[in-house]
PDB file of C-alpha atoms in Angstrom:
ATOM      1  CA  MET A   1     -40.686  -4.778 -15.211  1.00 73.00           C
ATOM      2  CA  GLU A   2     -44.131  -7.355 -14.729  1.00 84.00           C
ATOM      3  CA  GLN A   3     -41.760  -9.884 -12.920  1.00 84.00           C
ATOM      4  CA  TRP A   4     -41.509  -6.675 -10.185  1.00 75.00           C
ATOM      5  CA  LEU A   5     -44.545  -5.838 -10.063  1.00 81.00           C
ATOM      6  CA  GLN A   6     -45.789 -10.056  -9.792  1.00 84.00           C
ATOM      7  CA  LEU A   7     -43.141 -10.181  -6.230  1.00 79.00           C
ATOM      8  CA  ILE A   8     -44.617  -7.137  -4.699  1.00 80.00           C
ATOM      9  CA  GLY A   9     -47.946  -8.885  -5.664  1.00 83.00           C
ATOM     10  CA  ASP A  10     -46.928 -12.174  -3.717  1.00 83.00           C
ATOM     11  CA  THR A  11     -44.332 -11.048  -0.916  1.00 82.00           C
ATOM     12  CA  GLY A  12     -45.235  -7.666  -0.267  1.00 84.00           C
ATOM     13  CA  PHE A  13     -43.641  -4.018  -0.827  1.00 83.00           C
ATOM     14  CA  PRO A  14     -41.320  -4.497   2.527  1.00 86.00           C
ATOM     15  CA  ILE A  15     -39.902  -7.830   1.595  1.00 84.00           C
ATOM     16  CA  VAL A  16     -39.146  -7.052  -2.022  1.00 84.00           C
ATOM     17  CA  VAL A  17     -36.974  -3.658  -0.712  1.00 88.00           C
ATOM     18  CA  THR A  18     -35.200  -5.811   1.648  1.00 90.00           C
ATOM     19  CA  MET A  19     -34.385  -8.524  -0.921  1.00 86.00           C
ATOM     20  CA  TYR A  20     -32.928  -5.405  -3.556  1.00 88.00           C
ATOM     21  CA  LEU A  21     -30.580  -3.858  -0.904  1.00 93.00           C
ATOM     22  CA  MET A  22     -29.608  -7.034   0.373  1.00 92.00           C
ATOM     23  CA  HIS A  23     -28.500  -7.892  -3.015  1.00 90.00           C
ATOM     24  CA  ARG A  24     -26.669  -4.610  -3.588  1.00 91.00           C
ATOM     25  CA  ILE A  25     -24.929  -4.768  -0.201  1.00 95.00           C
ATOM     26  CA  GLU A  26     -23.594  -8.413  -1.312  1.00 94.00           C
ATOM     27  CA  GLY A  27     -20.526  -7.276  -3.705  1.00 90.00           C
ATOM     28  CA  LYS A  28     -19.431  -4.897  -0.879  1.00 92.00           C
ATOM     29  CA  LEU A  29     -20.025  -7.637   1.880  1.00 94.00           C
ATOM     30  CA  ASP A  30     -17.428  -9.814  -0.217  1.00 93.00           C
ATOM     31  CA  VAL A  31     -14.808  -6.732  -1.052  1.00 93.00           C
ATOM     32  CA  LEU A  32     -15.214  -6.142   3.291  1.00 95.00           C
ATOM     33  CA  ILE A  33     -14.376  -9.405   3.770  1.00 95.00           C
ATOM     34  CA  GLN A  34     -11.581 -10.129   1.642  1.00 95.00           C
ATOM     35  CA  THR A  35      -9.457  -6.850   3.559  1.00 94.00           C
ATOM     36  CA  ILE A  36     -10.198  -7.626   6.945  1.00 95.00           C
ATOM     37  CA  GLN A  37      -9.311 -11.609   5.429  1.00 95.00           C
ATOM     38  CA  MET A  38      -5.756  -9.654   4.113  1.00 94.00           C
ATOM     39  CA  LEU A  39      -4.973  -6.801   7.078  1.00 93.00           C
ATOM     40  CA  PRO A  40      -3.346  -9.223   9.088  1.00 91.00           C
ATOM     41  CA  VAL A  41      -0.335  -9.726   5.859  1.00 90.00           C
ATOM     42  CA  ARG A  42      -1.115  -6.284   5.437  1.00 89.00           C
ATOM     43  CA  ILE A  43       0.015  -4.864   8.859  1.00 87.00           C
ATOM     44  CA  HIS A  44       3.115  -7.378   8.389  1.00 86.00           C
ATOM     45  CA  ASP A  45       4.089  -6.532   5.355  1.00 85.00           C
ATOM     46  CA  GLU A  46       4.291  -2.576   6.456  1.00 83.00           C
ATOM     47  CA  LYS A  47       6.755  -3.699   9.722  1.00 82.00           C
ATOM     48  CA  ARG A  48       9.089  -5.447   8.236  1.00 81.00           C
ATOM     49  CA  GLU A  49       9.271  -2.786   5.289  1.00 78.00           C
ATOM     50  CA  SER A  50       9.666  -0.042   8.390  1.00 75.00           C
ATOM     51  CA  THR A  51      12.263  -1.662   9.442  1.00 68.00           C
ATOM     52  CA  ASP A  52      15.842  -0.701   8.026  1.00 51.00           C
ATOM     53  CA  ARG A  53      19.021  -3.021   6.862  1.00 51.00           C
ATOM     54  CA  THR A  54      20.097  -3.059  10.244  1.00 53.00           C
ATOM     55  CA  GLY A  55      17.006  -4.324  11.674  1.00 60.00           C
ATOM     56  CA  ARG A  56      15.778  -0.972  13.423  1.00 61.00           C
ATOM     57  CA  MET A  57      12.350   0.771  13.276  1.00 58.00           C
ATOM     58  CA  HIS A  58      12.201   3.665  11.567  1.00 56.00           C
ATOM     59  CA  LEU A  59      11.628   7.013  14.170  1.00 55.00           C
ATOM     60  CA  THR A  60       8.153   7.349  12.866  1.00 58.00           C
ATOM     61  CA  GLU A  61       7.030   3.770  13.663  1.00 54.00           C
ATOM     62  CA  LYS A  62       5.826   3.739  17.608  1.00 55.00           C
ATOM     63  CA  ILE A  63       7.385   0.540  19.562  1.00 55.00           C
ATOM     64  CA  GLN A  64       5.016  -1.439  21.575  1.00 51.00           C
TER      65      GLN A  64
END
């Protein structure tokens, strides 16, 4: 607790709040980045799974 008070005294309350919020959101941003990077692979896999053995698309799949 003393470290927080010292940090607030040295840098100011808004800076400390900003640092805290950035620290909290860092993990969430990492997960979001991984999800976005894996999106093309998952879309490709979903399209492949939606075709049956004859290569025809299921009726629920949109034709582009």
